[in-house]
């Protein structure tokens, strides 16, 4: 476990957004003995964080904090597949009005290219701004939780220095620092776009096998004996918040620069795969136990 120095424990941290990412951040920071308050527009999220002790107080205002860690959701509340940054900009506007001059604003939320600079402009360059996209994976939180190697990109050199102190020294998170905030922004959405394509290829292969009368699992296992190839499982379609939204962010950036996109094709494959699943004949529990190799 990483240990903080005495000065760090006197500094105040505000985690903004107490969903899965913000809650986990606050939990980790509190475990280090740091002073962590929280803010969320959801009273339920606030009560959960207070009840479990991952935050000390629910913030009434944004004044007098040394670190503002933004973990708000960036998907449209009405459609998880559509990126939505309004909440992030609302938070930045409030920090601009109430935030402590010289404090660090760390954007852990997934954002698209150019957002860090827009946030810095909203803050009138009065606070340090960095983007340190999260890589938290709840299903493997022991190995891929809060404390894992992350990319950090700052608005300028002094912002990166501040990020190195907080994320690197105080929190003990290994950092890969890049001089461009835009590179950090692209890292997360490209990572998830790449993952989306990997899954979509498995879905495409599954459709092909089903329609050709071939065993997908047998083919996948045979292919994966090659050292540099790993075909993934094809399950229920690509869901969750991150992969559909983040790949759409990158696709939106690509459209003005490329006439074709394999991400666009991957999204079409995923849609066809979902339709393919809905048209498959149902399998009885007895058949499932005897005829299908379930992993």
mmCIF file of N, CA and C in Angstrom, residues 37-122:
data_model
loop_
_atom_site.group_PDB
_atom_site.id
_atom_site.type_symbol
_atom_site.label_atom_id
_atom_site.label_comp_id
_atom_site.label_asym_id
_atom_site.label_seq_id
_atom_site.Cartn_x
_atom_site.Cartn_y
_atom_site.Cartn_z
ATOM 1 N N UNK A 37 -14.085 14.575 0.378
ATOM 2 C CA UNK A 37 -15.505 14.901 0.350
ATOM 3 C C UNK A 37 -16.055 14.511 -1.019
ATOM 4 N N UNK A 38 -17.378 14.484 -1.134
ATOM 5 C CA UNK A 38 -17.983 14.076 -2.390
ATOM 6 C C UNK A 38 -19.131 14.967 -2.798
ATOM 7 N N UNK A 39 -19.405 14.964 -4.096
ATOM 8 C CA UNK A 39 -20.553 15.699 -4.625
ATOM 9 C C UNK A 39 -21.176 14.886 -5.749
ATOM 10 N N UNK A 40 -22.501 14.848 -5.749
ATOM 11 C CA UNK A 40 -23.226 14.195 -6.831
ATOM 12 C C UNK A 40 -24.622 14.798 -6.885
ATOM 13 N N UNK A 41 -25.199 14.871 -8.072
ATOM 14 C CA UNK A 41 -26.561 15.395 -8.185
ATOM 15 C C UNK A 41 -27.576 14.371 -7.677
ATOM 16 N N UNK A 42 -27.127 13.133 -7.499
ATOM 17 C CA UNK A 42 -27.998 12.077 -6.982
ATOM 18 C C UNK A 42 -27.860 11.969 -5.470
ATOM 19 N N UNK A 43 -28.950 12.200 -4.763
ATOM 20 C CA UNK A 43 -28.942 12.047 -3.309
ATOM 21 C C UNK A 43 -28.656 10.598 -2.914
ATOM 22 N N UNK A 44 -29.129 9.674 -3.722
ATOM 23 C CA UNK A 44 -28.888 8.256 -3.451
ATOM 24 C C UNK A 44 -27.396 7.940 -3.476
ATOM 25 N N UNK A 45 -26.682 8.513 -4.455
ATOM 26 C CA UNK A 45 -25.236 8.283 -4.556
ATOM 27 C C UNK A 45 -24.505 8.897 -3.366
ATOM 28 N N UNK A 46 -24.949 10.073 -2.943
ATOM 29 C CA UNK A 46 -24.346 10.739 -1.783
ATOM 30 C C UNK A 46 -24.543 9.898 -0.524
ATOM 31 N N UNK A 47 -25.768 9.454 -0.299
ATOM 32 C CA UNK A 47 -26.071 8.674 0.904
ATOM 33 C C UNK A 47 -25.281 7.370 0.932
ATOM 34 N N UNK A 48 -25.148 6.744 -0.216
ATOM 35 C CA UNK A 48 -24.376 5.499 -0.288
ATOM 36 C C UNK A 48 -22.925 5.739 0.104
ATOM 37 N N UNK A 49 -22.324 6.810 -0.428
ATOM 38 C CA UNK A 49 -20.915 7.105 -0.136
ATOM 39 C C UNK A 49 -20.715 7.485 1.329
ATOM 40 N N UNK A 50 -21.659 8.233 1.892
ATOM 41 C CA UNK A 50 -21.565 8.605 3.305
ATOM 42 C C UNK A 50 -21.749 7.388 4.206
ATOM 43 N N UNK A 51 -22.733 6.582 3.872
ATOM 44 C CA UNK A 51 -23.052 5.411 4.697
ATOM 45 C C UNK A 51 -21.892 4.418 4.742
ATOM 46 N N UNK A 52 -21.201 4.275 3.609
ATOM 47 C CA UNK A 52 -20.092 3.316 3.552
ATOM 48 C C UNK A 52 -18.772 3.919 4.005
ATOM 49 N N UNK A 53 -18.768 5.231 4.268
ATOM 50 C CA UNK A 53 -17.569 5.872 4.799
ATOM 51 C C UNK A 53 -16.488 6.181 3.781
ATOM 52 N N UNK A 54 -16.822 6.187 2.490
ATOM 53 C CA UNK A 54 -15.790 6.492 1.494
ATOM 54 C C UNK A 54 -15.587 8.001 1.335
ATOM 55 N N UNK A 55 -16.531 8.810 1.830
ATOM 56 C CA UNK A 55 -16.341 10.264 1.896
ATOM 57 C C UNK A 55 -16.657 10.726 3.309
ATOM 58 N N UNK A 56 -16.047 11.850 3.688
ATOM 59 C CA UNK A 56 -16.315 12.400 5.021
ATOM 60 C C UNK A 56 -17.575 13.241 5.033
ATOM 61 N N UNK A 57 -17.724 14.076 3.986
ATOM 62 C CA UNK A 57 -18.850 15.003 3.939
ATOM 63 C C UNK A 57 -19.390 15.105 2.523
ATOM 64 N N UNK A 58 -20.665 15.477 2.438
ATOM 65 C CA UNK A 58 -21.242 15.854 1.154
ATOM 66 C C UNK A 58 -20.978 17.344 0.963
ATOM 67 N N UNK A 59 -20.291 17.700 -0.099
ATOM 68 C CA UNK A 59 -19.891 19.093 -0.312
ATOM 69 C C UNK A 59 -21.107 19.977 -0.561
ATOM 70 N N UNK A 60 -21.169 21.087 0.168
ATOM 71 C CA UNK A 60 -22.231 22.068 -0.046
ATOM 72 C C UNK A 60 -21.816 23.089 -1.097
ATOM 73 N N UNK A 61 -20.519 23.324 -1.178
ATOM 74 C CA UNK A 61 -19.980 24.210 -2.213
ATOM 75 C C UNK A 61 -18.611 23.680 -2.618
ATOM 76 N N UNK A 62 -17.994 24.324 -3.607
ATOM 77 C CA UNK A 62 -16.728 23.845 -4.164
ATOM 78 C C UNK A 62 -15.524 24.658 -3.697
ATOM 79 N N UNK A 63 -15.667 25.426 -2.646
ATOM 80 C CA UNK A 63 -14.568 26.290 -2.212
ATOM 81 C C UNK A 63 -13.589 25.542 -1.307
ATOM 82 N N UNK A 64 -12.348 26.013 -1.318
ATOM 83 C CA UNK A 64 -11.303 25.564 -0.377
ATOM 84 C C UNK A 64 -10.876 24.104 -0.525
ATOM 85 N N UNK A 65 -10.926 23.578 -1.735
ATOM 86 C CA UNK A 65 -10.370 22.244 -1.985
ATOM 87 C C UNK A 65 -9.066 22.373 -2.758
ATOM 88 N N UNK A 66 -8.153 21.468 -2.479
ATOM 89 C CA UNK A 66 -6.860 21.465 -3.168
ATOM 90 C C UNK A 66 -6.895 20.648 -4.453
ATOM 91 N N UNK A 67 -7.809 19.671 -4.498
ATOM 92 C CA UNK A 67 -7.917 18.794 -5.661
ATOM 93 C C UNK A 67 -9.390 18.556 -5.982
ATOM 94 N N UNK A 68 -9.743 18.766 -7.237
ATOM 95 C CA UNK A 68 -11.095 18.494 -7.722
ATOM 96 C C UNK A 68 -10.996 17.353 -8.735
ATOM 97 N N UNK A 69 -11.530 16.193 -8.394
ATOM 98 C CA UNK A 69 -11.428 15.025 -9.261
ATOM 99 C C UNK A 69 -12.800 14.783 -9.889
ATOM 100 N N UNK A 70 -12.880 15.040 -11.191
ATOM 101 C CA UNK A 70 -14.159 14.970 -11.898
ATOM 102 C C UNK A 70 -14.371 13.568 -12.462
ATOM 103 N N UNK A 71 -15.447 12.945 -12.018
ATOM 104 C CA UNK A 71 -15.749 11.566 -12.432
ATOM 105 C C UNK A 71 -17.192 11.447 -12.931
ATOM 106 N N UNK A 72 -17.732 12.527 -13.485
ATOM 107 C CA UNK A 72 -19.127 12.504 -13.920
ATOM 108 C C UNK A 72 -19.272 11.665 -15.183
ATOM 109 N N UNK A 73 -20.455 11.112 -15.352
ATOM 110 C CA UNK A 73 -20.735 10.315 -16.545
ATOM 111 C C UNK A 73 -20.740 11.207 -17.782
ATOM 112 N N UNK A 74 -20.257 10.675 -18.897
ATOM 113 C CA UNK A 74 -20.248 11.449 -20.148
ATOM 114 C C UNK A 74 -21.054 10.738 -21.234
ATOM 115 N N UNK A 75 -22.093 9.991 -20.830
ATOM 116 C CA UNK A 75 -23.015 9.451 -21.828
ATOM 117 C C UNK A 75 -24.375 10.106 -21.639
ATOM 118 N N UNK A 76 -25.121 10.193 -22.710
ATOM 119 C CA UNK A 76 -26.442 10.802 -22.683
ATOM 120 C C UNK A 76 -27.365 9.988 -21.780
ATOM 121 N N UNK A 77 -28.030 10.635 -20.814
ATOM 122 C CA UNK A 77 -28.902 9.880 -19.904
ATOM 123 C C UNK A 77 -30.044 9.168 -20.623
ATOM 124 N N UNK A 78 -30.428 9.668 -21.798
ATOM 125 C CA UNK A 78 -31.522 9.049 -22.557
ATOM 126 C C UNK A 78 -31.040 8.003 -23.555
ATOM 127 N N UNK A 79 -29.741 8.002 -23.835
ATOM 128 C CA UNK A 79 -29.186 7.040 -24.789
ATOM 129 C C UNK A 79 -27.718 6.839 -24.467
ATOM 130 N N UNK A 80 -27.374 5.700 -23.865
ATOM 131 C CA UNK A 80 -26.010 5.475 -23.393
ATOM 132 C C UNK A 80 -25.002 5.393 -24.529
ATOM 133 N N UNK A 81 -25.490 5.256 -25.765
ATOM 134 C CA UNK A 81 -24.573 5.150 -26.896
ATOM 135 C C UNK A 81 -24.128 6.518 -27.419
ATOM 136 N N UNK A 82 -24.704 7.599 -26.890
ATOM 137 C CA UNK A 82 -24.398 8.940 -27.386
ATOM 138 C C UNK A 82 -23.573 9.701 -26.349
ATOM 139 N N UNK A 83 -22.398 10.227 -26.727
ATOM 140 C CA UNK A 83 -21.591 11.037 -25.799
ATOM 141 C C UNK A 83 -22.344 12.301 -25.388
ATOM 142 N N UNK A 84 -22.118 12.732 -24.157
ATOM 143 C CA UNK A 84 -22.856 13.877 -23.611
ATOM 144 C C UNK A 84 -21.964 14.566 -22.577
ATOM 145 N N UNK A 85 -21.494 15.783 -22.890
ATOM 146 C CA UNK A 85 -20.520 16.462 -22.032
ATOM 147 C C UNK A 85 -21.104 17.639 -21.254
ATOM 148 N N UNK A 86 -22.411 17.860 -21.346
ATOM 149 C CA UNK A 86 -23.011 19.024 -20.691
ATOM 150 C C UNK A 86 -22.763 19.023 -19.189
ATOM 151 N N UNK A 87 -22.898 17.858 -18.553
ATOM 152 C CA UNK A 87 -22.678 17.779 -17.108
ATOM 153 C C UNK A 87 -21.260 18.144 -16.725
ATOM 154 N N UNK A 88 -20.302 17.734 -17.536
ATOM 155 C CA UNK A 88 -18.898 18.058 -17.291
ATOM 156 C C UNK A 88 -18.669 19.562 -17.355
ATOM 157 N N UNK A 89 -19.249 20.209 -18.359
ATOM 158 C CA UNK A 89 -19.073 21.656 -18.497
ATOM 159 C C UNK A 89 -19.790 22.411 -17.375
ATOM 160 N N UNK A 90 -20.916 21.878 -16.906
ATOM 161 C CA UNK A 90 -21.611 22.495 -15.767
ATOM 162 C C UNK A 90 -20.731 22.450 -14.515
ATOM 163 N N UNK A 91 -20.068 21.320 -14.298
ATOM 164 C CA UNK A 91 -19.154 21.185 -13.158
ATOM 165 C C UNK A 91 -18.009 22.179 -13.281
ATOM 166 N N UNK A 92 -17.442 22.295 -14.476
ATOM 167 C CA UNK A 92 -16.331 23.229 -14.694
ATOM 168 C C UNK A 92 -16.763 24.666 -14.417
ATOM 169 N N UNK A 93 -17.969 25.020 -14.817
ATOM 170 C CA UNK A 93 -18.476 26.379 -14.566
ATOM 171 C C UNK A 93 -18.601 26.649 -13.072
ATOM 172 N N UNK A 94 -19.041 25.660 -12.329
ATOM 173 C CA UNK A 94 -19.164 25.853 -10.877
ATOM 174 C C UNK A 94 -17.786 25.949 -10.226
ATOM 175 N N UNK A 95 -16.840 25.118 -10.660
ATOM 176 C CA UNK A 95 -15.477 25.223 -10.131
ATOM 177 C C UNK A 95 -14.896 26.590 -10.459
ATOM 178 N N UNK A 96 -15.201 27.106 -11.642
ATOM 179 C CA UNK A 96 -14.706 28.426 -12.038
ATOM 180 C C UNK A 96 -15.195 29.507 -11.083
ATOM 181 N N UNK A 97 -16.437 29.372 -10.627
ATOM 182 C CA UNK A 97 -17.013 30.368 -9.715
ATOM 183 C C UNK A 97 -16.519 30.195 -8.285
ATOM 184 N N UNK A 98 -16.368 28.949 -7.837
ATOM 185 C CA UNK A 98 -16.144 28.690 -6.418
ATOM 186 C C UNK A 98 -14.789 28.081 -6.087
ATOM 187 N N UNK A 99 -14.093 27.558 -7.087
ATOM 188 C CA UNK A 99 -12.880 26.785 -6.844
ATOM 189 C C UNK A 99 -11.715 27.611 -6.347
ATOM 190 N N UNK A 100 -10.797 26.935 -5.700
ATOM 191 C CA UNK A 100 -9.609 27.549 -5.107
ATOM 192 C C UNK A 100 -8.545 27.790 -6.175
ATOM 193 N N UNK A 101 -8.058 29.016 -6.260
ATOM 194 C CA UNK A 101 -7.027 29.362 -7.237
ATOM 195 C C UNK A 101 -5.778 28.505 -7.031
ATOM 196 N N UNK A 102 -5.258 27.970 -8.134
ATOM 197 C CA UNK A 102 -4.048 27.158 -8.071
ATOM 198 C C UNK A 102 -4.274 25.696 -7.769
ATOM 199 N N UNK A 103 -5.532 25.313 -7.480
ATOM 200 C CA UNK A 103 -5.835 23.907 -7.196
ATOM 201 C C UNK A 103 -5.739 23.078 -8.476
ATOM 202 N N UNK A 104 -5.746 21.769 -8.312
ATOM 203 C CA UNK A 104 -5.687 20.855 -9.453
ATOM 204 C C UNK A 104 -7.084 20.344 -9.787
ATOM 205 N N UNK A 105 -7.439 20.430 -11.051
ATOM 206 C CA UNK A 105 -8.664 19.815 -11.554
ATOM 207 C C UNK A 105 -8.257 18.606 -12.387
ATOM 208 N N UNK A 106 -8.556 17.421 -11.880
ATOM 209 C CA UNK A 106 -8.246 16.183 -12.592
ATOM 210 C C UNK A 106 -9.501 15.629 -13.234
ATOM 211 N N UNK A 107 -9.476 15.486 -14.549
ATOM 212 C CA UNK A 107 -10.627 14.942 -15.271
ATOM 213 C C UNK A 107 -10.397 13.447 -15.471
ATOM 214 N N UNK A 108 -11.089 12.639 -14.682
ATOM 215 C CA UNK A 108 -10.996 11.186 -14.824
ATOM 216 C C UNK A 108 -12.047 10.651 -15.789
ATOM 217 N N UNK A 109 -13.088 11.437 -16.031
ATOM 218 C CA UNK A 109 -14.141 11.036 -16.964
ATOM 219 C C UNK A 109 -13.575 10.891 -18.370
ATOM 220 N N UNK A 110 -14.225 10.057 -19.169
ATOM 221 C CA UNK A 110 -13.828 9.901 -20.567
ATOM 222 C C UNK A 110 -14.348 11.085 -21.368
ATOM 223 N N UNK A 111 -13.461 11.727 -22.119
ATOM 224 C CA UNK A 111 -13.823 12.925 -22.877
ATOM 225 C C UNK A 111 -13.259 12.833 -24.286
ATOM 226 N N UNK A 112 -13.765 13.678 -25.159
ATOM 227 C CA UNK A 112 -13.299 13.684 -26.533
ATOM 228 C C UNK A 112 -12.238 14.755 -26.747
ATOM 229 N N UNK A 113 -11.626 14.720 -27.903
ATOM 230 C CA UNK A 113 -10.508 15.604 -28.216
ATOM 231 C C UNK A 113 -10.895 17.081 -28.080
ATOM 232 N N UNK A 114 -10.045 17.835 -27.404
ATOM 233 C CA UNK A 114 -10.239 19.272 -27.243
ATOM 234 C C UNK A 114 -10.969 19.676 -25.978
ATOM 235 N N UNK A 115 -11.498 18.700 -25.228
ATOM 236 C CA UNK A 115 -12.305 19.021 -24.045
ATOM 237 C C UNK A 115 -11.465 19.616 -22.922
ATOM 238 N N UNK A 116 -10.253 19.113 -22.706
ATOM 239 C CA UNK A 116 -9.398 19.635 -21.637
ATOM 240 C C UNK A 116 -9.133 21.119 -21.836
ATOM 241 N N UNK A 117 -8.873 21.530 -23.065
ATOM 242 C CA UNK A 117 -8.624 22.944 -23.347
ATOM 243 C C UNK A 117 -9.888 23.774 -23.121
ATOM 244 N N UNK A 118 -11.046 23.212 -23.453
ATOM 245 C CA UNK A 118 -12.299 23.932 -23.197
ATOM 246 C C UNK A 118 -12.521 24.112 -21.698
ATOM 247 N N UNK A 119 -12.202 23.081 -20.922
ATOM 248 C CA UNK A 119 -12.343 23.177 -19.467
ATOM 249 C C UNK A 119 -11.399 24.238 -18.913
ATOM 250 N N UNK A 120 -10.155 24.255 -19.412
ATOM 251 C CA UNK A 120 -9.183 25.259 -18.958
ATOM 252 C C UNK A 120 -9.685 26.664 -19.257
ATOM 253 N N UNK A 121 -10.328 26.837 -20.408
ATOM 254 C CA UNK A 121 -10.864 28.155 -20.767
ATOM 255 C C UNK A 121 -12.021 28.540 -19.850
ATOM 256 N N UNK A 122 -12.888 27.584 -19.531
ATOM 257 C CA UNK A 122 -13.994 27.853 -18.605
ATOM 258 C C UNK A 122 -13.454 28.269 -17.240
#
